[in-house]
C-alpha cells in the first residue's frame, strides 16, 4: 500500500488531439488533497489543454481523468463543477456587463442558494476587500488585477475541492502578482487543492508544493518545488539564471 493519500485528481495515460495535432502525449498527473501543484512549460506545450481537459472543454482521445477516484472524462463541464472542480481559466471570462456581485452569484449556480451562500460571500469579501468595495460595479470596468480577483472569488463561490488556474498572474502588475499568490496560499490553507499553470516559474515554485514540467505535450520532469528550484535545467530554462561558471 502506498503511504500517500488517495489522489484528488489523476490523469492516467491521457492523450488529446485537435484534429491531427497530437497535444497531450500519454500524460500522467496525480494531485493529492491539500496540495498546490504547478504546471510549467514553454509556449504551446499543452498547459491550457491540460486545464481544459480537466474542465471538459477538451476530451481525451484515450486515457482517463479521475476525480476522487472516479472517471470524469465523460461528464459535462457543469457536472464537473457540481462535483467540486472550479476553473479560473485564461482571459478570466467574467460577465463584463454584470456587476461584481452578480458574477460572484454565478459562481454558485450549481448550488442551491442555501444559507451558506452569504457565508461564502463574506469569505470572498474577506479575502478580497477590494472586490467588496467594487461589488456594485460592472465587472467589465475593473482593472485586470481586480478582474482576476473576481474570477478567483467566483471560483470559490462554488465551494470547490479543486481549483484549476490557467496563468493567474498573466498581465498583472507586480503588486497584483504578489497579492494573487498570497491569496492562492490563503485559499489553500483554508483547505482547497490548487492545480495551476504559471509562466512565472519563480513565483510558482515559491508557492507550490510540487510541480510538473511539460515539453511538447510530454511530462519531462516532476518533483517537489524545492527539487525543481535546485534543478540546473529548470534554473536555466525557467528561472532566468545564467549558465554555471559565471562568477559573481
Ligand atoms: N482549439 C484548438 N484548435 C486547434 N489547435 C489548438 C486549439 N487549442 C490549442 N491548440 C494548439 O495546441 C497546442 C497546445 O496549446 P495550449 O494547450 O493552449 O498550449 P499552452 O497553454 O501550453 O501554451 C498549440 O500548438 C496550440 O496552437
Ligand atoms: Mg496557455
mmCIF file of C-alpha atoms and ligand atoms in Angstrom:
data_model
loop_
_atom_site.group_PDB
_atom_site.id
_atom_site.type_symbol
_atom_site.label_atom_id
_atom_site.label_comp_id
_atom_site.label_asym_id
_atom_site.label_seq_id
_atom_site.Cartn_x
_atom_site.Cartn_y
_atom_site.Cartn_z
ATOM 1 C CA UNK A 1 0.000 0.000 0.000
ATOM 2 C CA UNK A 2 1.177 3.490 -0.787
ATOM 3 C CA UNK A 3 1.577 5.779 2.227
ATOM 4 C CA UNK A 4 0.322 8.708 0.114
ATOM 5 C CA UNK A 5 -3.284 9.823 0.471
ATOM 6 C CA UNK A 6 -5.628 8.844 -2.355
ATOM 7 C CA UNK A 7 -5.232 11.382 -5.167
ATOM 8 C CA UNK A 8 -7.886 14.032 -5.616
ATOM 9 C CA UNK A 9 -7.170 14.344 -9.340
ATOM 10 C CA UNK A 10 -5.396 11.930 -11.624
ATOM 11 C CA UNK A 11 -4.564 11.780 -15.319
ATOM 12 C CA UNK A 12 -3.800 8.250 -16.478
ATOM 13 C CA UNK A 13 -2.260 7.929 -19.904
ATOM 14 C CA UNK A 14 -4.132 10.941 -21.288
ATOM 15 C CA UNK A 15 -3.813 11.789 -24.985
ATOM 16 C CA UNK A 16 -5.562 14.762 -26.577
ATOM 17 C CA UNK A 17 -5.820 15.899 -30.175
ATOM 18 C CA UNK A 18 -7.087 18.929 -32.070
ATOM 19 C CA UNK A 19 -7.783 17.253 -35.385
ATOM 20 C CA UNK A 20 -4.432 15.815 -36.475
ATOM 21 C CA UNK A 21 -2.469 17.775 -33.880
ATOM 22 C CA UNK A 22 -1.451 15.469 -31.035
ATOM 23 C CA UNK A 23 -1.138 17.726 -27.964
ATOM 24 C CA UNK A 24 -1.012 15.770 -24.681
ATOM 25 C CA UNK A 25 1.019 12.579 -25.100
ATOM 26 C CA UNK A 26 0.407 9.836 -22.595
ATOM 27 C CA UNK A 27 0.269 12.283 -19.705
ATOM 28 C CA UNK A 28 0.058 11.219 -16.053
ATOM 29 C CA UNK A 29 -0.561 13.653 -13.198
ATOM 30 C CA UNK A 30 -1.504 12.924 -9.628
ATOM 31 C CA UNK A 31 -2.634 15.701 -7.294
ATOM 32 C CA UNK A 32 -3.151 14.903 -3.622
ATOM 33 C CA UNK A 33 -5.750 16.658 -1.458
ATOM 34 C CA UNK A 34 -4.325 19.812 0.093
ATOM 35 C CA UNK A 35 -1.561 20.342 -2.439
ATOM 36 C CA UNK A 36 -0.650 23.321 -4.579
ATOM 37 C CA UNK A 37 0.760 21.849 -7.782
ATOM 38 C CA UNK A 38 2.190 23.950 -10.551
ATOM 39 C CA UNK A 39 2.400 23.074 -14.237
ATOM 40 C CA UNK A 40 5.369 24.653 -16.009
ATOM 41 C CA UNK A 41 6.320 24.603 -19.658
ATOM 42 C CA UNK A 42 7.045 26.734 -22.703
ATOM 43 C CA UNK A 43 4.576 28.103 -25.217
ATOM 44 C CA UNK A 44 2.125 25.766 -26.908
ATOM 45 C CA UNK A 45 3.233 22.679 -24.964
ATOM 46 C CA UNK A 46 -0.258 21.767 -23.751
ATOM 47 C CA UNK A 47 -0.667 23.596 -20.444
ATOM 48 C CA UNK A 48 -4.008 25.206 -21.255
ATOM 49 C CA UNK A 49 -5.101 21.973 -22.911
ATOM 50 C CA UNK A 50 -4.435 20.248 -19.578
ATOM 51 C CA UNK A 51 -6.739 22.683 -17.780
ATOM 52 C CA UNK A 52 -9.389 22.389 -20.498
ATOM 53 C CA UNK A 53 -9.197 18.612 -20.255
ATOM 54 C CA UNK A 54 -9.877 18.802 -16.511
ATOM 55 C CA UNK A 55 -12.888 21.064 -17.119
ATOM 56 C CA UNK A 56 -14.267 19.010 -20.015
ATOM 57 C CA UNK A 57 -13.688 21.665 -22.665
ATOM 58 C CA UNK A 58 -11.364 19.178 -24.380
ATOM 59 C CA UNK A 59 -11.957 15.405 -24.309
ATOM 60 C CA UNK A 60 -9.100 12.905 -24.163
ATOM 61 C CA UNK A 61 -8.844 10.677 -27.237
ATOM 62 C CA UNK A 62 -7.515 7.963 -24.928
ATOM 63 C CA UNK A 63 -6.798 7.756 -21.227
ATOM 64 C CA UNK A 64 -8.698 8.585 -18.087
ATOM 65 C CA UNK A 65 -9.205 11.590 -15.854
ATOM 66 C CA UNK A 66 -10.184 10.618 -12.311
ATOM 67 C CA UNK A 67 -11.571 12.940 -9.652
ATOM 68 C CA UNK A 68 -11.845 11.452 -6.171
ATOM 69 C CA UNK A 69 -11.109 8.094 -7.783
ATOM 70 C CA UNK A 70 -13.968 8.250 -10.295
ATOM 71 C CA UNK A 71 -13.642 8.757 -14.055
ATOM 72 C CA UNK A 72 -14.988 12.151 -15.091
ATOM 73 C CA UNK A 73 -13.932 12.388 -18.737
ATOM 74 C CA UNK A 74 -17.489 11.825 -19.980
ATOM 75 C CA UNK A 75 -19.068 14.429 -17.693
ATOM 76 C CA UNK A 76 -20.149 17.878 -18.847
ATOM 77 C CA UNK A 77 -18.330 20.915 -17.520
ATOM 78 C CA UNK A 78 -21.192 21.848 -15.211
ATOM 79 C CA UNK A 79 -21.329 18.311 -13.809
ATOM 80 C CA UNK A 80 -17.633 18.615 -13.006
ATOM 81 C CA UNK A 81 -18.217 21.966 -11.293
ATOM 82 C CA UNK A 82 -21.016 20.354 -9.292
ATOM 83 C CA UNK A 83 -18.572 17.612 -8.186
ATOM 84 C CA UNK A 84 -16.202 20.251 -6.822
ATOM 85 C CA UNK A 85 -13.843 21.387 -9.585
ATOM 86 C CA UNK A 86 -13.776 25.115 -10.300
ATOM 87 C CA UNK A 87 -11.934 26.831 -13.129
ATOM 88 C CA UNK A 88 -10.101 30.134 -13.251
ATOM 89 C CA UNK A 89 -9.215 29.965 -16.913
ATOM 90 C CA UNK A 90 -7.323 32.238 -19.258
ATOM 91 C CA UNK A 91 -8.853 35.592 -20.149
ATOM 92 C CA UNK A 92 -10.883 35.306 -16.935
ATOM 93 C CA UNK A 93 -14.215 35.123 -18.713
ATOM 94 C CA UNK A 94 -16.179 37.321 -16.374
ATOM 95 C CA UNK A 95 -19.551 38.574 -17.498
ATOM 96 C CA UNK A 96 -18.492 42.165 -18.269
ATOM 97 C CA UNK A 97 -21.981 43.671 -18.268
ATOM 98 C CA UNK A 98 -22.925 42.145 -14.963
ATOM 99 C CA UNK A 99 -21.926 43.571 -11.612
ATOM 100 C CA UNK A 100 -19.177 42.095 -9.493
ATOM 101 C CA UNK A 101 -21.809 40.709 -7.116
ATOM 102 C CA UNK A 102 -23.740 39.105 -9.986
ATOM 103 C CA UNK A 103 -20.543 37.493 -11.241
ATOM 104 C CA UNK A 104 -19.915 36.032 -7.788
ATOM 105 C CA UNK A 105 -23.504 34.830 -7.667
ATOM 106 C CA UNK A 106 -22.931 32.994 -10.981
ATOM 107 C CA UNK A 107 -20.105 31.075 -9.329
ATOM 108 C CA UNK A 108 -22.637 29.461 -7.033
ATOM 109 C CA UNK A 109 -25.016 28.497 -9.835
ATOM 110 C CA UNK A 110 -24.566 24.757 -9.383
ATOM 111 C CA UNK A 111 -25.656 25.040 -5.749
ATOM 112 C CA UNK A 112 -28.964 25.981 -4.328
ATOM 113 C CA UNK A 113 -28.837 29.439 -2.891
ATOM 114 C CA UNK A 114 -28.509 27.981 0.576
ATOM 115 C CA UNK A 115 -27.693 29.542 3.920
ATOM 116 C CA UNK A 116 -24.007 29.113 3.179
ATOM 117 C CA UNK A 117 -24.220 31.490 0.223
ATOM 118 C CA UNK A 118 -23.897 34.528 2.496
ATOM 119 C CA UNK A 119 -21.148 32.839 4.477
ATOM 120 C CA UNK A 120 -19.188 32.145 1.280
ATOM 121 C CA UNK A 121 -19.758 35.665 0.026
ATOM 122 C CA UNK A 122 -18.324 37.025 3.278
ATOM 123 C CA UNK A 123 -15.345 34.713 2.913
ATOM 124 C CA UNK A 124 -14.669 36.052 -0.592
ATOM 125 C CA UNK A 125 -15.103 39.645 0.575
ATOM 126 C CA UNK A 126 -12.758 38.870 3.477
ATOM 127 C CA UNK A 127 -10.066 37.605 1.097
ATOM 128 C CA UNK A 128 -10.625 40.466 -1.363
ATOM 129 C CA UNK A 129 -11.696 43.697 0.374
ATOM 130 C CA UNK A 130 -11.353 45.473 -2.964
ATOM 131 C CA UNK A 131 -13.898 43.138 -4.541
ATOM 132 C CA UNK A 132 -16.306 44.017 -1.750
ATOM 133 C CA UNK A 133 -15.795 47.733 -2.397
ATOM 134 C CA UNK A 134 -16.494 47.200 -6.085
ATOM 135 C CA UNK A 135 -19.405 44.800 -5.692
ATOM 136 C CA UNK A 136 -21.967 47.046 -7.419
ATOM 137 C CA UNK A 137 -19.656 47.991 -10.298
ATOM 138 C CA UNK A 138 -19.852 46.377 -13.754
ATOM 139 C CA UNK A 139 -17.149 43.715 -13.976
ATOM 140 C CA UNK A 140 -16.014 44.948 -17.402
ATOM 141 C CA UNK A 141 -14.964 48.277 -15.898
ATOM 142 C CA UNK A 142 -12.485 46.768 -13.394
ATOM 143 C CA UNK A 143 -8.714 46.686 -13.861
ATOM 144 C CA UNK A 144 -7.085 43.399 -14.917
ATOM 145 C CA UNK A 145 -5.935 42.640 -11.379
ATOM 146 C CA UNK A 146 -9.373 43.332 -9.936
ATOM 147 C CA UNK A 147 -10.995 41.130 -12.574
ATOM 148 C CA UNK A 148 -8.633 38.318 -11.673
ATOM 149 C CA UNK A 149 -9.673 38.654 -8.024
ATOM 150 C CA UNK A 150 -13.338 38.459 -9.009
ATOM 151 C CA UNK A 151 -12.563 35.394 -11.155
ATOM 152 C CA UNK A 152 -10.921 33.667 -8.185
ATOM 153 C CA UNK A 153 -13.769 34.779 -5.916
ATOM 154 C CA UNK A 154 -16.302 33.404 -8.378
ATOM 155 C CA UNK A 155 -14.491 30.039 -8.389
ATOM 156 C CA UNK A 156 -14.596 29.973 -4.571
ATOM 157 C CA UNK A 157 -18.361 30.546 -4.581
ATOM 158 C CA UNK A 158 -18.754 27.028 -5.989
ATOM 159 C CA UNK A 159 -17.167 25.631 -2.783
ATOM 160 C CA UNK A 160 -14.655 23.676 -4.837
ATOM 161 C CA UNK A 161 -12.363 20.911 -3.608
ATOM 162 C CA UNK A 162 -10.036 21.686 -6.533
ATOM 163 C CA UNK A 163 -9.361 24.996 -8.292
ATOM 164 C CA UNK A 164 -7.697 24.894 -11.714
ATOM 165 C CA UNK A 165 -5.954 28.119 -12.664
ATOM 166 C CA UNK A 166 -4.514 28.992 -16.031
ATOM 167 C CA UNK A 167 -1.838 31.678 -15.683
ATOM 168 C CA UNK A 168 -3.395 33.593 -12.780
ATOM 169 C CA UNK A 169 -0.664 36.249 -12.830
ATOM 170 C CA UNK A 170 -0.768 36.941 -16.568
ATOM 171 C CA UNK A 171 -0.859 40.632 -17.404
ATOM 172 C CA UNK A 172 -0.904 41.761 -13.783
ATOM 173 C CA UNK A 173 1.314 44.428 -12.264
ATOM 174 C CA UNK A 174 3.939 43.134 -9.782
ATOM 175 C CA UNK A 175 1.848 44.314 -6.833
ATOM 176 C CA UNK A 176 -1.184 42.330 -8.020
ATOM 177 C CA UNK A 177 1.004 39.309 -8.797
ATOM 178 C CA UNK A 178 2.147 39.251 -5.161
ATOM 179 C CA UNK A 179 -1.436 39.605 -3.983
ATOM 180 C CA UNK A 180 -2.731 36.841 -6.228
ATOM 181 C CA UNK A 181 -0.065 34.429 -4.967
ATOM 182 C CA UNK A 182 -0.787 35.386 -1.337
ATOM 183 C CA UNK A 183 -4.462 34.690 -1.977
ATOM 184 C CA UNK A 184 -3.680 31.339 -3.610
ATOM 185 C CA UNK A 185 -1.805 30.313 -0.473
ATOM 186 C CA UNK A 186 -4.581 31.580 1.793
ATOM 187 C CA UNK A 187 -7.204 29.622 -0.158
ATOM 188 C CA UNK A 188 -5.017 26.520 0.026
ATOM 189 C CA UNK A 189 -4.575 26.896 3.792
ATOM 190 C CA UNK A 190 -8.364 27.006 4.075
ATOM 191 C CA UNK A 191 -8.427 23.527 2.530
ATOM 192 C CA UNK A 192 -8.740 23.885 -1.241
ATOM 193 C CA UNK A 193 -6.390 21.978 -3.540
ATOM 194 C CA UNK A 194 -4.877 24.011 -6.370
ATOM 195 C CA UNK A 195 -3.513 22.979 -9.754
ATOM 196 C CA UNK A 196 -2.145 25.951 -11.664
ATOM 197 C CA UNK A 197 -0.402 26.756 -14.890
ATOM 198 C CA UNK A 198 2.020 29.586 -14.366
ATOM 199 C CA UNK A 199 4.533 31.235 -16.657
ATOM 200 C CA UNK A 200 6.073 32.993 -13.679
ATOM 201 C CA UNK A 201 8.101 29.938 -12.654
ATOM 202 C CA UNK A 202 9.972 31.656 -9.844
ATOM 203 C CA UNK A 203 6.695 32.621 -8.142
ATOM 204 C CA UNK A 204 5.058 29.312 -8.937
ATOM 205 C CA UNK A 205 7.898 27.372 -7.316
ATOM 206 C CA UNK A 206 7.716 29.590 -4.237
ATOM 207 C CA UNK A 207 4.076 28.834 -3.521
ATOM 208 C CA UNK A 208 3.675 25.324 -4.957
ATOM 209 C CA UNK A 209 4.423 22.134 -3.078
ATOM 210 C CA UNK A 210 5.161 20.215 -6.276
ATOM 211 C CA UNK A 211 5.387 20.858 -9.989
ATOM 212 C CA UNK A 212 5.273 19.102 -13.346
ATOM 213 C CA UNK A 213 7.183 20.250 -16.404
ATOM 214 C CA UNK A 214 5.607 19.741 -19.824
ATOM 215 C CA UNK A 215 7.554 19.809 -23.067
ATOM 216 C CA UNK A 216 5.602 19.474 -26.328
ATOM 217 C CA UNK A 217 2.887 17.543 -24.546
ATOM 218 C CA UNK A 218 5.149 15.174 -22.623
ATOM 219 C CA UNK A 219 5.788 15.340 -18.869
ATOM 220 C CA UNK A 220 9.587 15.503 -18.806
ATOM 221 C CA UNK A 221 10.097 16.252 -15.121
ATOM 222 C CA UNK A 222 8.205 16.352 -11.861
ATOM 223 C CA UNK A 223 9.177 16.779 -8.257
ATOM 224 C CA UNK A 224 8.865 18.922 -5.185
ATOM 225 C CA UNK A 225 9.172 22.659 -5.710
ATOM 226 C CA UNK A 226 12.437 22.524 -3.774
ATOM 227 C CA UNK A 227 13.866 19.858 -6.113
ATOM 228 C CA UNK A 228 12.857 21.822 -9.189
ATOM 229 C CA UNK A 229 14.291 25.067 -7.835
ATOM 230 C CA UNK A 230 17.638 23.303 -7.498
ATOM 231 C CA UNK A 231 17.453 21.621 -10.915
ATOM 232 C CA UNK A 232 20.004 23.157 -13.261
ATOM 233 C CA UNK A 233 17.860 22.755 -16.418
ATOM 234 C CA UNK A 234 14.916 24.416 -14.700
ATOM 235 C CA UNK A 235 17.077 27.237 -13.435
ATOM 236 C CA UNK A 236 18.302 27.964 -16.923
ATOM 237 C CA UNK A 237 15.083 27.435 -18.830
ATOM 238 C CA UNK A 238 12.562 28.976 -16.450
ATOM 239 C CA UNK A 239 14.254 30.864 -13.663
ATOM 240 C CA UNK A 240 16.412 33.058 -15.876
ATOM 241 C CA UNK A 241 19.668 32.007 -14.247
ATOM 242 C CA UNK A 242 22.983 32.333 -16.047
ATOM 243 C CA UNK A 243 24.863 29.184 -17.035
ATOM 244 C CA UNK A 244 27.207 27.704 -14.460
ATOM 245 C CA UNK A 245 30.612 29.353 -14.423
ATOM 246 C CA UNK A 246 29.549 32.974 -14.281
ATOM 247 C CA UNK A 247 31.427 34.100 -11.204
ATOM 248 C CA UNK A 248 29.977 36.817 -9.055
HETATM 249 N N1 LIG B 1 -8.896 24.833 -30.264
HETATM 250 C C1 LIG B 1 -7.733 24.493 -30.852
HETATM 251 N N2 LIG B 1 -7.702 24.035 -32.122
HETATM 252 C C2 LIG B 1 -6.536 23.672 -32.704
HETATM 253 N N3 LIG B 1 -5.343 23.737 -32.094
HETATM 254 C C3 LIG B 1 -5.309 24.193 -30.833
HETATM 255 C C4 LIG B 1 -6.501 24.593 -30.138
HETATM 256 N N4 LIG B 1 -6.162 24.998 -28.892
HETATM 257 C C5 LIG B 1 -4.823 24.854 -28.811
HETATM 258 N N5 LIG B 1 -4.311 24.372 -29.974
HETATM 259 C C6 LIG B 1 -2.886 24.061 -30.230
HETATM 260 O O1 LIG B 1 -2.492 23.063 -29.303
HETATM 261 C C7 LIG B 1 -1.174 23.300 -28.827
HETATM 262 C C8 LIG B 1 -1.208 23.412 -27.300
HETATM 263 O O2 LIG B 1 -1.935 24.569 -26.938
HETATM 264 P P1 LIG B 1 -2.119 25.056 -25.434
HETATM 265 O O3 LIG B 1 -2.540 23.893 -24.599
HETATM 266 O O4 LIG B 1 -3.000 26.231 -25.465
HETATM 267 O O5 LIG B 1 -0.617 25.464 -25.066
HETATM 268 P P2 LIG B 1 -0.029 26.296 -23.816
HETATM 269 O O6 LIG B 1 -1.142 26.672 -22.914
HETATM 270 O O7 LIG B 1 0.981 25.379 -23.182
HETATM 271 O O8 LIG B 1 0.664 27.481 -24.428
HETATM 272 C C9 LIG B 1 -0.687 24.551 -29.539
HETATM 273 O O9 LIG B 1 0.072 24.153 -30.639
HETATM 274 C C10 LIG B 1 -1.966 25.240 -29.949
HETATM 275 O O10 LIG B 1 -1.775 26.007 -31.127
HETATM 276 MG MG1 LIG B 2 -1.893 28.501 -22.291
#
